[in-house]
C-alpha cells in the first residue's frame, strides 16, 4: 500500500488551500543550463566532430512493482459557485499516477488494484471551529485509463450539505480509480487520474485559513 497525503487551507474569506504530502511521491525537476558562446576573433569553424552517445538498457532483473505517485504537493480551493446559504470552494487534485512494472505472470490471478481517498477535518489557523471532512467532496476524472478500458474512475462523492446516497464527504476511503484485473492490463504499465474537489460550508462559516490532510492509498 502506498499512502499520499494532501493538505488544504482556505485563504482569507474566499480561498481554501489543500496540500498533499505523500510517503512515496516522486517529483521530477528539469535542470536547464545555459552556456554562452566564446567570442572568436574571426567567424567560421575549424571543423565539426560528431560524438556517438550509446546506451544499453538491459532487462530488469528484479521483480516489478505496483506503485503510485502524485504530481504535486499542494492545490488551492478557491471560492466559486457560492449561494446565499452555501459557500463553495473548488479546485483539482494533483494528478495521481499508478505504475505497474510487473510481468503479467507474476501477478496473482484475479488481483485488483484501487486508489482510495480519505480526508481529515479542516482545522482553522486561528482557532476557528473545524470544518468536518463531510463538507469535502470530489468528482473523480480518469485522465488515461489505457487501451483496454478495464480501468475506471470512482463515483462522485457529494457533501453532507447535499442529498442522496453519496452525500457523505471524503470521510472513509472513497474510490478514486480502480482496475479489477491487474494481470490483464499489466502490459499497459501506467494510468493517471485526478478529481475535481469541492468544499461546501454554511454561509456562516468563520473566515480564516483552514488546513486538512487528504490521504490517498493504493491497495491490491
GROMACS .gro file of C-alpha atoms in nm:
model
  220
    1UNK     CA    1   0.000   0.000   0.000
    2UNK     CA    2   0.125   0.348  -0.082
    3UNK     CA    3  -0.017   0.648   0.105
    4UNK     CA    4  -0.024   1.002  -0.025
    5UNK     CA    5  -0.130   1.291   0.198
    6UNK     CA    6  -0.273   1.618   0.074
    7UNK     CA    7  -0.338   1.932   0.291
    8UNK     CA    8  -0.582   2.211   0.221
    9UNK     CA    9  -0.640   2.556   0.363
   10UNK     CA   10  -0.881   2.840   0.296
   11UNK     CA   11  -0.713   3.177   0.233
   12UNK     CA   12  -0.900   3.477   0.379
   13UNK     CA   13  -1.273   3.476   0.311
   14UNK     CA   14  -1.255   3.331  -0.041
   15UNK     CA   15  -0.964   3.092  -0.072
   16UNK     CA   16  -0.905   2.742   0.060
   17UNK     CA   17  -0.579   2.562   0.019
   18UNK     CA   18  -0.539   2.191   0.002
   19UNK     CA   19  -0.184   2.044   0.047
   20UNK     CA   20  -0.054   1.696  -0.050
   21UNK     CA   21   0.205   1.507   0.149
   22UNK     CA   22   0.299   1.157   0.040
   23UNK     CA   23   0.516   0.882   0.177
   24UNK     CA   24   0.604   0.783  -0.180
   25UNK     CA   25   0.584   1.084  -0.408
   26UNK     CA   26   0.832   1.117  -0.693
   27UNK     CA   27   0.885   1.469  -0.821
   28UNK     CA   28   1.098   1.526  -1.128
   29UNK     CA   29   1.275   1.855  -1.182
   30UNK     CA   30   1.431   1.955  -1.513
   31UNK     CA   31   1.769   2.129  -1.484
   32UNK     CA   32   1.841   2.372  -1.766
   33UNK     CA   33   2.192   2.502  -1.823
   34UNK     CA   34   2.271   2.799  -2.045
   35UNK     CA   35   2.626   2.822  -2.175
   36UNK     CA   36   2.729   3.140  -2.356
   37UNK     CA   37   2.941   3.111  -2.671
   38UNK     CA   38   3.310   3.206  -2.662
   39UNK     CA   39   3.397   3.522  -2.857
   40UNK     CA   40   3.608   3.448  -3.164
   41UNK     CA   41   3.848   3.681  -3.340
   42UNK     CA   42   3.710   3.559  -3.671
   43UNK     CA   43   3.385   3.394  -3.765
   44UNK     CA   44   3.397   3.044  -3.905
   45UNK     CA   45   3.479   2.693  -3.798
   46UNK     CA   46   3.789   2.479  -3.788
   47UNK     CA   47   3.592   2.157  -3.834
   48UNK     CA   48   3.298   1.972  -3.679
   49UNK     CA   49   3.336   1.646  -3.492
   50UNK     CA   50   3.046   1.415  -3.405
   51UNK     CA   51   3.046   1.201  -3.094
   52UNK     CA   52   2.817   0.898  -3.086
   53UNK     CA   53   2.644   0.856  -2.750
   54UNK     CA   54   2.536   0.497  -2.683
   55UNK     CA   55   2.347   0.330  -2.401
   56UNK     CA   56   2.241  -0.028  -2.340
   57UNK     CA   57   1.918  -0.075  -2.146
   58UNK     CA   58   1.908  -0.427  -2.007
   59UNK     CA   59   1.606  -0.623  -1.891
   60UNK     CA   60   1.515  -0.566  -1.527
   61UNK     CA   61   1.648  -0.848  -1.312
   62UNK     CA   62   1.441  -0.756  -1.007
   63UNK     CA   63   1.067  -0.825  -0.987
   64UNK     CA   64   0.848  -0.536  -1.097
   65UNK     CA   65   0.635  -0.331  -0.861
   66UNK     CA   66   0.292  -0.171  -0.839
   67UNK     CA   67   0.336   0.189  -0.723
   68UNK     CA   68   0.163   0.526  -0.702
   69UNK     CA   69   0.297   0.880  -0.739
   70UNK     CA   70   0.135   1.224  -0.715
   71UNK     CA   71   0.234   1.513  -0.945
   72UNK     CA   72   0.234   1.792  -0.692
   73UNK     CA   73   0.241   1.877  -0.323
   74UNK     CA   74  -0.041   2.130  -0.296
   75UNK     CA   75  -0.357   2.264  -0.452
   76UNK     CA   76  -0.578   2.562  -0.372
   77UNK     CA   77  -0.954   2.561  -0.334
   78UNK     CA   78  -1.096   2.895  -0.447
   79UNK     CA   79  -1.444   3.031  -0.389
   80UNK     CA   80  -1.668   2.959  -0.686
   81UNK     CA   81  -2.041   2.895  -0.712
   82UNK     CA   82  -2.141   3.015  -0.365
   83UNK     CA   83  -2.504   3.097  -0.288
   84UNK     CA   84  -2.678   3.297  -0.017
   85UNK     CA   85  -2.683   2.991   0.208
   86UNK     CA   86  -2.386   2.778   0.100
   87UNK     CA   87  -2.027   2.880   0.032
   88UNK     CA   88  -1.839   2.665  -0.218
   89UNK     CA   89  -1.466   2.636  -0.283
   90UNK     CA   90  -1.334   2.431  -0.576
   91UNK     CA   91  -1.002   2.302  -0.707
   92UNK     CA   92  -0.830   1.996  -0.855
   93UNK     CA   93  -0.646   1.704  -0.703
   94UNK     CA   94  -0.286   1.677  -0.831
   95UNK     CA   95  -0.261   1.407  -1.097
   96UNK     CA   96  -0.228   1.058  -0.949
   97UNK     CA   97  -0.027   0.802  -1.149
   98UNK     CA   98  -0.039   0.427  -1.090
   99UNK     CA   99   0.251   0.234  -1.245
  100UNK     CA  100   0.284  -0.144  -1.277
  101UNK     CA  101   0.621  -0.283  -1.389
  102UNK     CA  102   0.539  -0.645  -1.305
  103UNK     CA  103   0.514  -0.922  -1.562
  104UNK     CA  104   0.158  -1.048  -1.602
  105UNK     CA  105   0.262  -1.398  -1.495
  106UNK     CA  106   0.393  -1.260  -1.165
  107UNK     CA  107   0.056  -1.111  -1.068
  108UNK     CA  108  -0.185  -1.333  -0.872
  109UNK     CA  109  -0.495  -1.442  -1.062
  110UNK     CA  110  -0.792  -1.209  -1.015
  111UNK     CA  111  -0.575  -0.949  -0.837
  112UNK     CA  112  -0.723  -0.598  -0.850
  113UNK     CA  113  -0.584  -0.257  -0.755
  114UNK     CA  114  -0.769   0.051  -0.640
  115UNK     CA  115  -0.692   0.401  -0.511
  116UNK     CA  116  -0.893   0.535  -0.217
  117UNK     CA  117  -0.908   0.881  -0.060
  118UNK     CA  118  -0.989   0.989   0.296
  119UNK     CA  119  -0.975   1.343   0.440
  120UNK     CA  120  -0.933   1.475   0.791
  121UNK     CA  121  -1.137   1.768   0.920
  122UNK     CA  122  -1.028   2.120   0.821
  123UNK     CA  123  -0.857   2.293   1.112
  124UNK     CA  124  -0.857   2.672   1.143
  125UNK     CA  125  -0.525   2.851   1.186
  126UNK     CA  126  -0.667   3.099   1.436
  127UNK     CA  127  -0.880   2.873   1.650
  128UNK     CA  128  -1.189   2.874   1.429
  129UNK     CA  129  -1.431   2.586   1.468
  130UNK     CA  130  -1.321   2.297   1.243
  131UNK     CA  131  -1.496   2.216   0.917
  132UNK     CA  132  -1.571   1.844   0.911
  133UNK     CA  133  -1.442   1.620   0.630
  134UNK     CA  134  -1.803   1.556   0.539
  135UNK     CA  135  -1.807   1.901   0.377
  136UNK     CA  136  -1.539   1.797   0.121
  137UNK     CA  137  -1.644   1.607  -0.191
  138UNK     CA  138  -1.492   1.511  -0.525
  139UNK     CA  139  -1.568   1.408  -0.881
  140UNK     CA  140  -1.303   1.156  -0.998
  141UNK     CA  141  -1.170   1.203  -1.352
  142UNK     CA  142  -0.980   0.927  -1.534
  143UNK     CA  143  -0.719   1.101  -1.749
  144UNK     CA  144  -0.559   0.791  -1.905
  145UNK     CA  145  -0.722   0.454  -1.844
  146UNK     CA  146  -0.522   0.265  -2.105
  147UNK     CA  147  -0.649   0.099  -2.421
  148UNK     CA  148  -0.819  -0.198  -2.255
  149UNK     CA  149  -1.094   0.006  -2.093
  150UNK     CA  150  -1.055  -0.200  -1.775
  151UNK     CA  151  -0.957   0.093  -1.552
  152UNK     CA  152  -1.245   0.304  -1.426
  153UNK     CA  153  -1.297   0.614  -1.213
  154UNK     CA  154  -1.497   0.620  -0.892
  155UNK     CA  155  -1.838   0.778  -0.845
  156UNK     CA  156  -1.886   1.140  -0.742
  157UNK     CA  157  -1.895   1.186  -0.366
  158UNK     CA  158  -2.112   1.477  -0.251
  159UNK     CA  159  -2.102   1.662   0.081
  160UNK     CA  160  -2.323   1.646   0.388
  161UNK     CA  161  -2.491   1.965   0.265
  162UNK     CA  162  -2.614   1.777  -0.044
  163UNK     CA  163  -2.868   1.496  -0.071
  164UNK     CA  164  -2.851   1.138  -0.195
  165UNK     CA  165  -2.676   0.815  -0.104
  166UNK     CA  166  -2.329   0.955  -0.178
  167UNK     CA  167  -2.372   1.277   0.023
  168UNK     CA  168  -2.120   1.169   0.287
  169UNK     CA  169  -1.799   1.359   0.207
  170UNK     CA  170  -1.448   1.213   0.193
  171UNK     CA  171  -1.462   1.066   0.541
  172UNK     CA  172  -1.398   0.697   0.479
  173UNK     CA  173  -1.191   0.563   0.187
  174UNK     CA  174  -1.380   0.681  -0.119
  175UNK     CA  175  -1.284   0.535  -0.458
  176UNK     CA  176  -1.075   0.746  -0.698
  177UNK     CA  177  -0.990   0.480  -0.958
  178UNK     CA  178  -0.969   0.102  -0.990
  179UNK     CA  179  -0.870  -0.189  -1.212
  180UNK     CA  180  -1.049  -0.515  -1.146
  181UNK     CA  181  -0.792  -0.749  -1.307
  182UNK     CA  182  -0.434  -0.634  -1.261
  183UNK     CA  183  -0.283  -0.913  -1.470
  184UNK     CA  184  -0.496  -0.844  -1.776
  185UNK     CA  185  -0.376  -0.484  -1.806
  186UNK     CA  186  -0.020  -0.510  -1.672
  187UNK     CA  187   0.132  -0.459  -2.017
  188UNK     CA  188  -0.024  -0.111  -2.035
  189UNK     CA  189   0.206  -0.013  -1.750
  190UNK     CA  190   0.066   0.323  -1.638
  191UNK     CA  191  -0.263   0.502  -1.571
  192UNK     CA  192  -0.349   0.852  -1.448
  193UNK     CA  193  -0.643   1.010  -1.270
  194UNK     CA  194  -0.737   1.330  -1.091
  195UNK     CA  195  -1.050   1.465  -0.924
  196UNK     CA  196  -1.242   1.790  -0.909
  197UNK     CA  197  -1.258   1.889  -0.543
  198UNK     CA  198  -1.531   2.094  -0.379
  199UNK     CA  199  -1.573   2.217  -0.022
  200UNK     CA  200  -1.925   2.328   0.072
  201UNK     CA  201  -1.992   2.505   0.401
  202UNK     CA  202  -2.276   2.703   0.558
  203UNK     CA  203  -2.266   3.075   0.476
  204UNK     CA  204  -2.196   3.138   0.845
  205UNK     CA  205  -1.855   2.965   0.838
  206UNK     CA  206  -1.585   3.171   1.011
  207UNK     CA  207  -1.335   3.347   0.785
  208UNK     CA  208  -0.971   3.241   0.800
  209UNK     CA  209  -0.718   2.983   0.687
  210UNK     CA  210  -0.802   2.614   0.718
  211UNK     CA  211  -0.593   2.302   0.663
  212UNK     CA  212  -0.687   1.937   0.612
  213UNK     CA  213  -0.499   1.621   0.514
  214UNK     CA  214  -0.623   1.400   0.233
  215UNK     CA  215  -0.470   1.053   0.232
  216UNK     CA  216  -0.459   0.866  -0.100
  217UNK     CA  217  -0.391   0.494  -0.067
  218UNK     CA  218  -0.315   0.230  -0.331
  219UNK     CA  219  -0.430  -0.122  -0.248
  220UNK     CA  220  -0.426  -0.456  -0.428
   0.00000   0.00000   0.00000
